[in-house]
Amino acid sequence: MSRSPYLRKVNEAVHHVVAMEVERLKDPGLGFVTITGVEASPDLRSARVYYSVLGDEAQHRETQAALERAAPRIRAVVGRQVRLKFLPELHFEPDAAIERGLRMEEILRRLREERDEGVDTPGDPPGS
């Protein structure tokens, strides 16, 4: 993650601009996407832009392609709105944290269901 307060501020500024610009995109392949974070390299030459998208695998692929098509335009907007020594190359990556969280939630739900199924209800004879 961010190593310095300056890099953290850069990440926040780029995140804000990218999120606003993605909202303005009119690409039909773009799904319901949320920009979840930005992580610029220490030399500010590149930045990973993390996103999440609702939908099936096909929607994920279409959104990835739409973001890649729009990357030069979004990068130009970042260059106009955020003053940096170098304009980072933007690399869009799906945010794995969202899917990991959903997977953990599913595991916890199953464990609760298994626990609840194993509990005898009051008034039932043991073992029924």
Coordinates of C-alpha atoms in Angstrom, one line a residue:
M1 CA 0.0 0.0 0.0
S2 CA 1.0 3.7 0.3
R3 CA 4.4 4.2 1.8
S4 CA 4.1 7.9 2.3
P5 CA 1.5 10.6 3.0
Y6 CA 2.3 12.1 -0.4
L7 CA 1.7 8.9 -2.2
R8 CA -1.5 8.3 -0.3
K9 CA -2.8 11.8 -1.4
V10 CA -1.8 11.1 -5.0
N11 CA -3.8 7.8 -4.8
E12 CA -6.8 9.5 -3.4
A13 CA -6.7 12.3 -6.0
V14 CA -6.3 9.9 -8.9
H15 CA -9.0 7.6 -7.5
H16 CA -11.5 10.6 -7.3
V17 CA -10.7 11.7 -10.9
V18 CA -10.9 8.2 -12.4
A19 CA -14.1 7.4 -10.6
M20 CA -15.8 10.6 -11.9
E21 CA -14.6 10.0 -15.4
V22 CA -15.7 6.4 -15.4
E23 CA -19.2 7.6 -14.5
R24 CA -19.2 9.8 -17.6
L25 CA -18.2 7.0 -20.0
K26 CA -20.8 6.0 -22.6
D27 CA -19.3 2.7 -23.6
P28 CA -22.1 0.1 -24.0
G29 CA -19.7 -2.6 -22.8
L30 CA -19.2 -0.9 -19.5
G31 CA -21.2 -2.6 -16.7
F32 CA -22.2 -1.4 -13.3
V33 CA -18.6 -0.6 -12.2
T34 CA -17.2 0.9 -9.1
I35 CA -13.6 2.2 -8.8
T36 CA -12.5 0.8 -5.4
G37 CA -9.0 2.1 -5.2
V38 CA -5.8 3.3 -6.8
E39 CA -2.2 2.3 -6.0
A40 CA 0.4 4.4 -7.8
S41 CA 4.0 3.2 -8.0
P42 CA 6.5 5.1 -5.9
D43 CA 8.0 6.7 -9.0
L44 CA 4.5 7.7 -10.2
R45 CA 5.1 6.1 -13.6
S46 CA 2.2 3.7 -13.3
A47 CA -0.9 3.2 -11.3
R48 CA -3.1 0.2 -10.7
V49 CA -6.8 1.1 -10.7
Y50 CA -8.9 -1.5 -8.9
Y51 CA -12.5 -1.9 -9.7
S52 CA -15.5 -4.1 -9.0
V53 CA -18.4 -4.9 -11.4
L54 CA -21.7 -6.5 -10.9
G55 CA -22.7 -9.2 -13.3
D56 CA -21.6 -12.5 -14.8
E57 CA -18.2 -13.5 -16.2
A58 CA -19.2 -12.1 -19.7
Q59 CA -20.0 -8.7 -18.1
H60 CA -16.7 -8.7 -16.3
R61 CA -14.8 -9.3 -19.5
E62 CA -16.8 -6.6 -21.4
T63 CA -16.2 -4.1 -18.6
Q64 CA -12.4 -4.9 -18.5
A65 CA -12.3 -4.3 -22.3
A66 CA -14.3 -1.1 -22.0
L67 CA -12.0 0.3 -19.3
E68 CA -8.9 -0.6 -21.3
R69 CA -10.4 1.2 -24.3
A70 CA -11.0 4.3 -22.2
A71 CA -7.7 4.2 -20.4
P72 CA -6.0 6.8 -22.6
R73 CA -8.9 9.2 -22.3
I74 CA -9.1 8.7 -18.5
R75 CA -5.3 9.2 -18.3
A76 CA -5.6 12.5 -20.1
V77 CA -8.3 13.7 -17.7
V78 CA -6.1 12.7 -14.8
G79 CA -3.3 14.7 -16.4
R80 CA -5.4 17.8 -16.6
Q81 CA -6.9 17.6 -13.1
V82 CA -4.1 16.2 -10.9
R83 CA -0.7 18.0 -10.9
L84 CA 2.0 15.4 -11.0
K85 CA 5.6 15.3 -12.2
F86 CA 4.8 12.2 -14.2
L87 CA 1.5 11.1 -15.6
P88 CA 1.0 7.5 -14.6
E89 CA 0.1 4.8 -17.0
L90 CA -3.3 3.4 -15.8
H91 CA -3.7 -0.4 -15.5
F92 CA -7.2 -1.6 -14.6
E93 CA -7.5 -4.7 -12.4
P94 CA -10.5 -6.4 -10.8
D95 CA -10.6 -5.9 -7.1
A96 CA -10.1 -9.4 -5.7
A97 CA -10.9 -8.1 -2.1
I98 CA -14.6 -7.8 -3.0
E99 CA -14.8 -11.4 -4.3
R100 CA -12.8 -12.7 -1.3
G101 CA -15.2 -10.9 1.0
L102 CA -18.2 -12.5 -0.7
R103 CA -16.6 -15.9 -0.6
M104 CA -16.0 -15.5 3.2
E105 CA -19.5 -14.4 3.7
E106 CA -20.8 -17.5 1.9
I107 CA -18.6 -19.8 4.0
L108 CA -19.8 -18.2 7.2
R109 CA -23.4 -18.5 6.0
R110 CA -22.9 -22.2 5.3
L111 CA -21.3 -22.8 8.7
R112 CA -24.2 -21.1 10.4
E113 CA -26.7 -23.2 8.5
E114 CA -24.7 -26.4 9.4
R115 CA -24.6 -25.4 13.0
D116 CA -28.3 -24.6 13.1
E117 CA -29.2 -27.9 11.4
G118 CA -27.2 -29.8 14.1
V119 CA -29.0 -28.2 17.0
D120 CA -32.0 -30.1 18.4
T121 CA -35.1 -28.0 18.9
P122 CA -36.6 -28.0 22.4
G123 CA -39.1 -30.7 23.0
D124 CA -37.6 -33.1 20.4
P125 CA -36.4 -36.4 21.6
P126 CA -32.6 -36.7 21.4
G127 CA -31.3 -37.9 18.1
S128 CA -34.3 -36.9 16.0

